[in-house]
PDB file of C-alpha atoms in Angstrom:
ATOM      1  CA  MET A 270       0.151   0.198   0.123  1.00 45.00           C
ATOM      2  CA  ARG A 271       2.202   2.716  -1.258  1.00 57.00           C
ATOM      3  CA  LYS A 272       0.999   6.680  -1.020  1.00 61.00           C
ATOM      4  CA  ARG A 273       1.650   9.291  -3.137  1.00 57.00           C
ATOM      5  CA  PHE A 274       2.939  11.194  -0.249  1.00 54.00           C
ATOM      6  CA  GLU A 275       1.453  11.364   3.761  1.00 55.00           C
ATOM      7  CA  GLN A 276      -0.743  14.634   3.780  1.00 55.00           C
ATOM      8  CA  GLN A 277      -0.960  14.244   7.310  1.00 52.00           C
ATOM      9  CA  LEU A 278       2.355  15.858   9.000  1.00 55.00           C
ATOM     10  CA  LYS A 279       3.952  13.997  11.970  1.00 60.00           C
ATOM     11  CA  LEU A 280       4.601  15.606  15.233  1.00 57.00           C
ATOM     12  CA  GLY A 281       7.777  17.787  14.825  1.00 58.00           C
ATOM     13  CA  SER A 282       7.671  17.159  11.140  1.00 68.00           C
ATOM     14  CA  LEU A 283       8.972  20.409   8.607  1.00 72.00           C
ATOM     15  CA  PRO A 284       6.875  21.064   5.713  1.00 75.00           C
ATOM     16  CA  ILE A 285       8.338  20.809   2.437  1.00 80.00           C
ATOM     17  CA  GLN A 286       6.826  24.238   1.659  1.00 80.00           C
ATOM     18  CA  GLU A 287       8.836  25.842   4.428  1.00 80.00           C
ATOM     19  CA  THR A 288      12.089  24.225   3.163  1.00 81.00           C
ATOM     20  CA  ILE A 289      14.811  27.267   2.951  1.00 82.00           C
ATOM     21  CA  ILE A 290      17.145  26.647  -0.302  1.00 84.00           C
ATOM     22  CA  PRO A 291      20.532  28.127   0.076  1.00 81.00           C
ATOM     23  CA  THR A 292      21.499  30.529  -3.011  1.00 76.00           C
ATOM     24  CA  ALA A 293      25.293  30.725  -2.440  1.00 74.00           C
ATOM     25  CA  LYS A 294      26.869  30.374  -5.756  1.00 69.00           C
ATOM     26  CA  ARG A 295      29.347  27.710  -5.063  1.00 67.00           C
ATOM     27  CA  SER A 296      26.855  25.183  -3.524  1.00 69.00           C
ATOM     28  CA  GLY A 297      26.640  23.316  -6.679  1.00 80.00           C
ATOM     29  CA  ALA A 298      23.669  21.582  -8.750  1.00 85.00           C
ATOM     30  CA  LEU A 299      21.713  20.299  -5.435  1.00 88.00           C
ATOM     31  CA  PRO A 300      19.933  23.509  -4.280  1.00 88.00           C
ATOM     32  CA  GLY A 301      18.906  24.134  -7.934  1.00 86.00           C
ATOM     33  CA  LEU A 302      17.273  20.733  -8.007  1.00 88.00           C
ATOM     34  CA  CYS A 303      16.049  21.136  -4.787  1.00 88.00           C
ATOM     35  CA  ALA A 304      14.344  24.432  -5.646  1.00 88.00           C
ATOM     36  CA  ALA A 305      12.725  22.820  -8.783  1.00 88.00           C
ATOM     37  CA  LEU A 306      11.567  19.792  -6.758  1.00 91.00           C
ATOM     38  CA  LYS A 307      10.098  22.103  -4.118  1.00 91.00           C
ATOM     39  CA  GLU A 308       8.156  24.107  -6.679  1.00 89.00           C
ATOM     40  CA  ILE A 309       7.044  20.925  -8.515  1.00 91.00           C
ATOM     41  CA  PHE A 310       5.506  20.033  -5.159  1.00 90.00           C
ATOM     42  CA  ALA A 311       3.782  22.819  -4.364  1.00 88.00           C
ATOM     43  CA  ASN A 312       2.470  23.191  -8.105  1.00 89.00           C
ATOM     44  CA  PRO A 313      -0.488  20.885  -8.474  1.00 89.00           C
ATOM     45  CA  ASN A 314      -0.499  20.861 -12.065  1.00 90.00           C
ATOM     46  CA  TRP A 315       3.257  19.562 -12.475  1.00 89.00           C
ATOM     47  CA  ASN A 316       2.825  17.429  -9.097  1.00 89.00           C
ATOM     48  CA  GLU A 317       0.031  15.604 -10.791  1.00 92.00           C
ATOM     49  CA  LYS A 318       2.156  14.883 -14.193  1.00 92.00           C
ATOM     50  CA  VAL A 319       4.767  13.529 -12.013  1.00 92.00           C
ATOM     51  CA  PHE A 320       2.562  11.192  -9.802  1.00 90.00           C
ATOM     52  CA  GLU A 321       1.116   9.902 -12.786  1.00 92.00           C
ATOM     53  CA  ILE A 322       4.134   8.686 -14.259  1.00 93.00           C
ATOM     54  CA  LEU A 323       5.013   7.350 -10.829  1.00 91.00           C
ATOM     55  CA  ASP A 324       1.862   5.528 -10.305  1.00 88.00           C
ATOM     56  CA  LYS A 325       1.918   4.134 -13.692  1.00 89.00           C
ATOM     57  CA  ALA A 326       5.520   2.488 -13.154  1.00 87.00           C
ATOM     58  CA  ILE A 327       5.145   1.810  -9.482  1.00 85.00           C
ATOM     59  CA  ARG A 328       1.580   1.189  -8.431  1.00 75.00           C
ATOM     60  CA  SER A 329      -0.387   0.280 -11.454  1.00 71.00           C
ATOM     61  CA  GLU A 330      -0.287  -3.651 -11.084  1.00 67.00           C
ATOM     62  CA  LYS A 331      -0.006  -3.503  -7.477  1.00 62.00           C
ATOM     63  CA  LYS A 332      -2.304  -4.513  -4.699  1.00 58.00           C
ATOM     64  CA  HIS A 333      -3.628  -1.318  -3.069  1.00 56.00           C
ATOM     65  CA  THR A 334      -3.376  -3.057   0.512  1.00 50.00           C
ATOM     66  CA  GLY A 335      -0.822  -4.487   2.616  1.00 47.00           C
ATOM     67  CA  ARG A 336       2.044  -2.845   4.519  1.00 51.00           C
ATOM     68  CA  PRO A 337       3.248   0.870   3.782  1.00 60.00           C
ATOM     69  CA  GLY A 338       6.083   1.101   1.406  1.00 67.00           C
ATOM     70  CA  MET A 339       8.096   4.362   0.637  1.00 83.00           C
ATOM     71  CA  ASP A 340       5.846   7.118  -0.487  1.00 88.00           C
ATOM     72  CA  LEU A 341       6.025   7.717  -4.322  1.00 90.00           C
ATOM     73  CA  TRP A 342       7.483  11.476  -3.602  1.00 91.00           C
ATOM     74  CA  GLN A 343      10.485  10.302  -1.624  1.00 92.00           C
ATOM     75  CA  ILE A 344      11.370   7.657  -4.313  1.00 93.00           C
ATOM     76  CA  PHE A 345      11.008  10.688  -7.076  1.00 93.00           C
ATOM     77  CA  VAL A 346      13.339  12.715  -4.734  1.00 94.00           C
ATOM     78  CA  LEU A 347      15.832  10.080  -4.234  1.00 95.00           C
ATOM     79  CA  SER A 348      15.864   9.132  -7.829  1.00 94.00           C
ATOM     80  CA  GLN A 349      16.294  12.678  -9.224  1.00 93.00           C
ATOM     81  CA  VAL A 350      19.486  13.419  -6.167  1.00 94.00           C
ATOM     82  CA  ARG A 351      21.022  10.207  -7.480  1.00 94.00           C
ATOM     83  CA  LEU A 352      20.879  11.465 -10.936  1.00 91.00           C
ATOM     84  CA  CYS A 353      21.717  14.931 -10.578  1.00 90.00           C
ATOM     85  CA  GLN A 354      24.570  14.111  -8.190  1.00 92.00           C
ATOM     86  CA  ASN A 355      25.579  11.128 -10.110  1.00 93.00           C
ATOM     87  CA  ILE A 356      26.473   9.218  -7.154  1.00 95.00           C
ATOM     88  CA  SER A 357      26.366   5.588  -5.760  1.00 95.00           C
ATOM     89  CA  TYR A 358      23.591   4.037  -3.814  1.00 96.00           C
ATOM     90  CA  ASP A 359      26.067   4.185  -0.799  1.00 96.00           C
ATOM     91  CA  ASP A 360      26.163   7.986  -0.981  1.00 96.00           C
ATOM     92  CA  LEU A 361      22.523   8.252  -1.394  1.00 96.00           C
ATOM     93  CA  HIS A 362      21.971   6.034   1.392  1.00 96.00           C
ATOM     94  CA  ASP A 363      23.927   8.796   3.239  1.00 96.00           C
ATOM     95  CA  MET A 364      22.411  11.730   1.827  1.00 94.00           C
ATOM     96  CA  ALA A 365      18.919  10.533   2.400  1.00 93.00           C
ATOM     97  CA  ASN A 366      19.448   9.944   6.397  1.00 93.00           C
ATOM     98  CA  HIS A 367      21.966  12.789   6.700  1.00 92.00           C
ATOM     99  CA  HIS A 368      21.574  15.787   4.684  1.00 92.00           C
ATOM    100  CA  THR A 369      19.241  17.932   5.933  1.00 88.00           C
ATOM    101  CA  LEU A 370      17.962  19.650   2.744  1.00 90.00           C
ATOM    102  CA  ILE A 371      17.131  16.148   0.986  1.00 92.00           C
ATOM    103  CA  ARG A 372      15.479  15.115   4.114  1.00 90.00           C
ATOM    104  CA  GLN A 373      13.080  18.169   4.151  1.00 89.00           C
ATOM    105  CA  ILE A 374      12.653  18.078   0.575  1.00 92.00           C
ATOM    106  CA  MET A 375      11.565  14.325   0.895  1.00 90.00           C
ATOM    107  CA  GLY A 376       9.274  15.455   3.639  1.00 86.00           C
ATOM    108  CA  ILE A 377      11.071  13.180   6.368  1.00 86.00           C
ATOM    109  CA  GLU A 378      12.791  15.834   8.413  1.00 81.00           C
ATOM    110  CA  SER A 379      11.997  16.614  12.128  1.00 71.00           C
ATOM    111  CA  SER A 380      12.576  19.258  14.245  1.00 69.00           C
ATOM    112  CA  PHE A 381      15.201  19.514  16.927  1.00 65.00           C
ATOM    113  CA  GLY A 382      14.086  16.915  19.809  1.00 59.00           C
ATOM    114  CA  TYR A 383      12.221  14.564  17.752  1.00 69.00           C
ATOM    115  CA  GLU A 384      13.033  11.218  16.399  1.00 73.00           C
ATOM    116  CA  LYS A 385      14.703  11.277  13.104  1.00 79.00           C
ATOM    117  CA  GLN A 386      13.323   8.779  10.224  1.00 83.00           C
ATOM    118  CA  LYS A 387      15.891   6.522   9.032  1.00 89.00           C
ATOM    119  CA  ILE A 388      15.782   4.798   5.482  1.00 91.00           C
ATOM    120  CA  GLY A 389      17.651   1.559   5.220  1.00 92.00           C
ATOM    121  CA  TYR A 390      20.371   0.990   2.626  1.00 94.00           C
ATOM    122  CA  GLN A 391      18.164  -2.175   1.000  1.00 93.00           C
ATOM    123  CA  CYS A 392      15.098   0.144   1.326  1.00 91.00           C
ATOM    124  CA  ILE A 393      16.471   2.868  -1.016  1.00 93.00           C
ATOM    125  CA  ILE A 394      18.046   0.131  -3.404  1.00 93.00           C
ATOM    126  CA  ASP A 395      14.804  -1.509  -3.690  1.00 91.00           C
ATOM    127  CA  ASN A 396      12.267   1.428  -4.008  1.00 89.00           C
ATOM    128  CA  VAL A 397      14.694   3.912  -6.367  1.00 92.00           C
ATOM    129  CA  GLY A 398      15.324   0.668  -8.554  1.00 91.00           C
ATOM    130  CA  LEU A 399      11.603   0.381  -9.577  1.00 89.00           C
ATOM    131  CA  LEU A 400      12.133   3.322 -11.850  1.00 92.00           C
ATOM    132  CA  THR A 401      13.219   2.057 -15.156  1.00 91.00           C
ATOM    133  CA  ASP A 402      15.143   3.998 -17.696  1.00 91.00           C
ATOM    134  CA  GLU A 403      12.018   4.725 -19.645  1.00 93.00           C
ATOM    135  CA  THR A 404      10.101   5.985 -16.534  1.00 93.00           C
ATOM    136  CA  VAL A 405      13.352   8.366 -15.543  1.00 91.00           C
ATOM    137  CA  LYS A 406      13.527   9.828 -19.063  1.00 92.00           C
ATOM    138  CA  GLU A 407       9.682  10.497 -18.881  1.00 93.00           C
ATOM    139  CA  LEU A 408       9.995  12.131 -15.341  1.00 92.00           C
ATOM    140  CA  ASN A 409      13.097  14.376 -16.657  1.00 88.00           C
ATOM    141  CA  ASN A 410      10.970  15.270 -19.725  1.00 90.00           C
ATOM    142  CA  VAL A 411       8.429  16.587 -17.067  1.00 90.00           C
ATOM    143  CA  ILE A 412      11.061  18.476 -15.217  1.00 86.00           C
ATOM    144  CA  VAL A 413      12.535  20.141 -18.262  1.00 86.00           C
ATOM    145  CA  ALA A 414       9.030  21.333 -19.439  1.00 88.00           C
ATOM    146  CA  PHE A 415       8.679  22.412 -16.013  1.00 87.00           C
ATOM    147  CA  GLY A 416      11.780  24.713 -15.788  1.00 83.00           C
ATOM    148  CA  HIS A 417      11.065  25.989 -19.425  1.00 85.00           C
ATOM    149  CA  GLU A 418       7.505  27.245 -18.190  1.00 84.00           C
ATOM    150  CA  VAL A 419       9.404  28.860 -14.866  1.00 77.00           C
ATOM    151  CA  PHE A 420      11.884  30.526 -16.628  1.00 68.00           C
ATOM    152  CA  LYS A 421       9.690  31.733 -19.598  1.00 70.00           C
ATOM    153  CA  LYS A 422       7.892  33.533 -17.084  1.00 60.00           C
ATOM    154  CA  LYS A 423      10.868  34.939 -15.160  1.00 56.00           C
ATOM    155  CA  ARG A 424      12.012  36.339 -18.152  1.00 53.00           C
ATOM    156  CA  ARG A 425       8.473  37.928 -19.198  1.00 53.00           C
ATOM    157  CA  GLN A 426       8.822  39.738 -15.852  1.00 54.00           C
ATOM    158  CA  HIS A 427      11.929  41.387 -16.650  1.00 52.00           C
ATOM    159  CA  CYS A 428      11.552  42.436 -20.003  1.00 50.00           C
ATOM    160  CA  PRO A 429      10.287  46.138 -20.698  1.00 49.00           C
TER     161      PRO A 429
END
């Protein structure tokens, strides 16, 4: 029984919409990816496009009962981080459990004093591995289209 995303926040959880993205020039590609993911999550049209692809790829032939698995949003974020950073599953496991920005974009970061959710190494491999090359290409096309729409809007606002 996999959900798109757990809508009900747990006590101490930090909402994705409140994620602060660092804007320092030397911070690499990860903050840009996280900013795009945050906007996709907050925009219902693009959010729905991403979840349609993920539903088709992961949940279409599965029963909708049973124990809960990793949320589709978490799988999506981890797959995009892995591609963006070109990292191994070992590094992805480390980032999923210790990188605050990634954890907050995934929706699993909690504030000080609350127990942190940990994701197992094999769980990451099993879930991120569900996305085939075709699915990843389809998701990337959506992200690129989203980027084009956002940048066109920004260019129009600045032109006289």
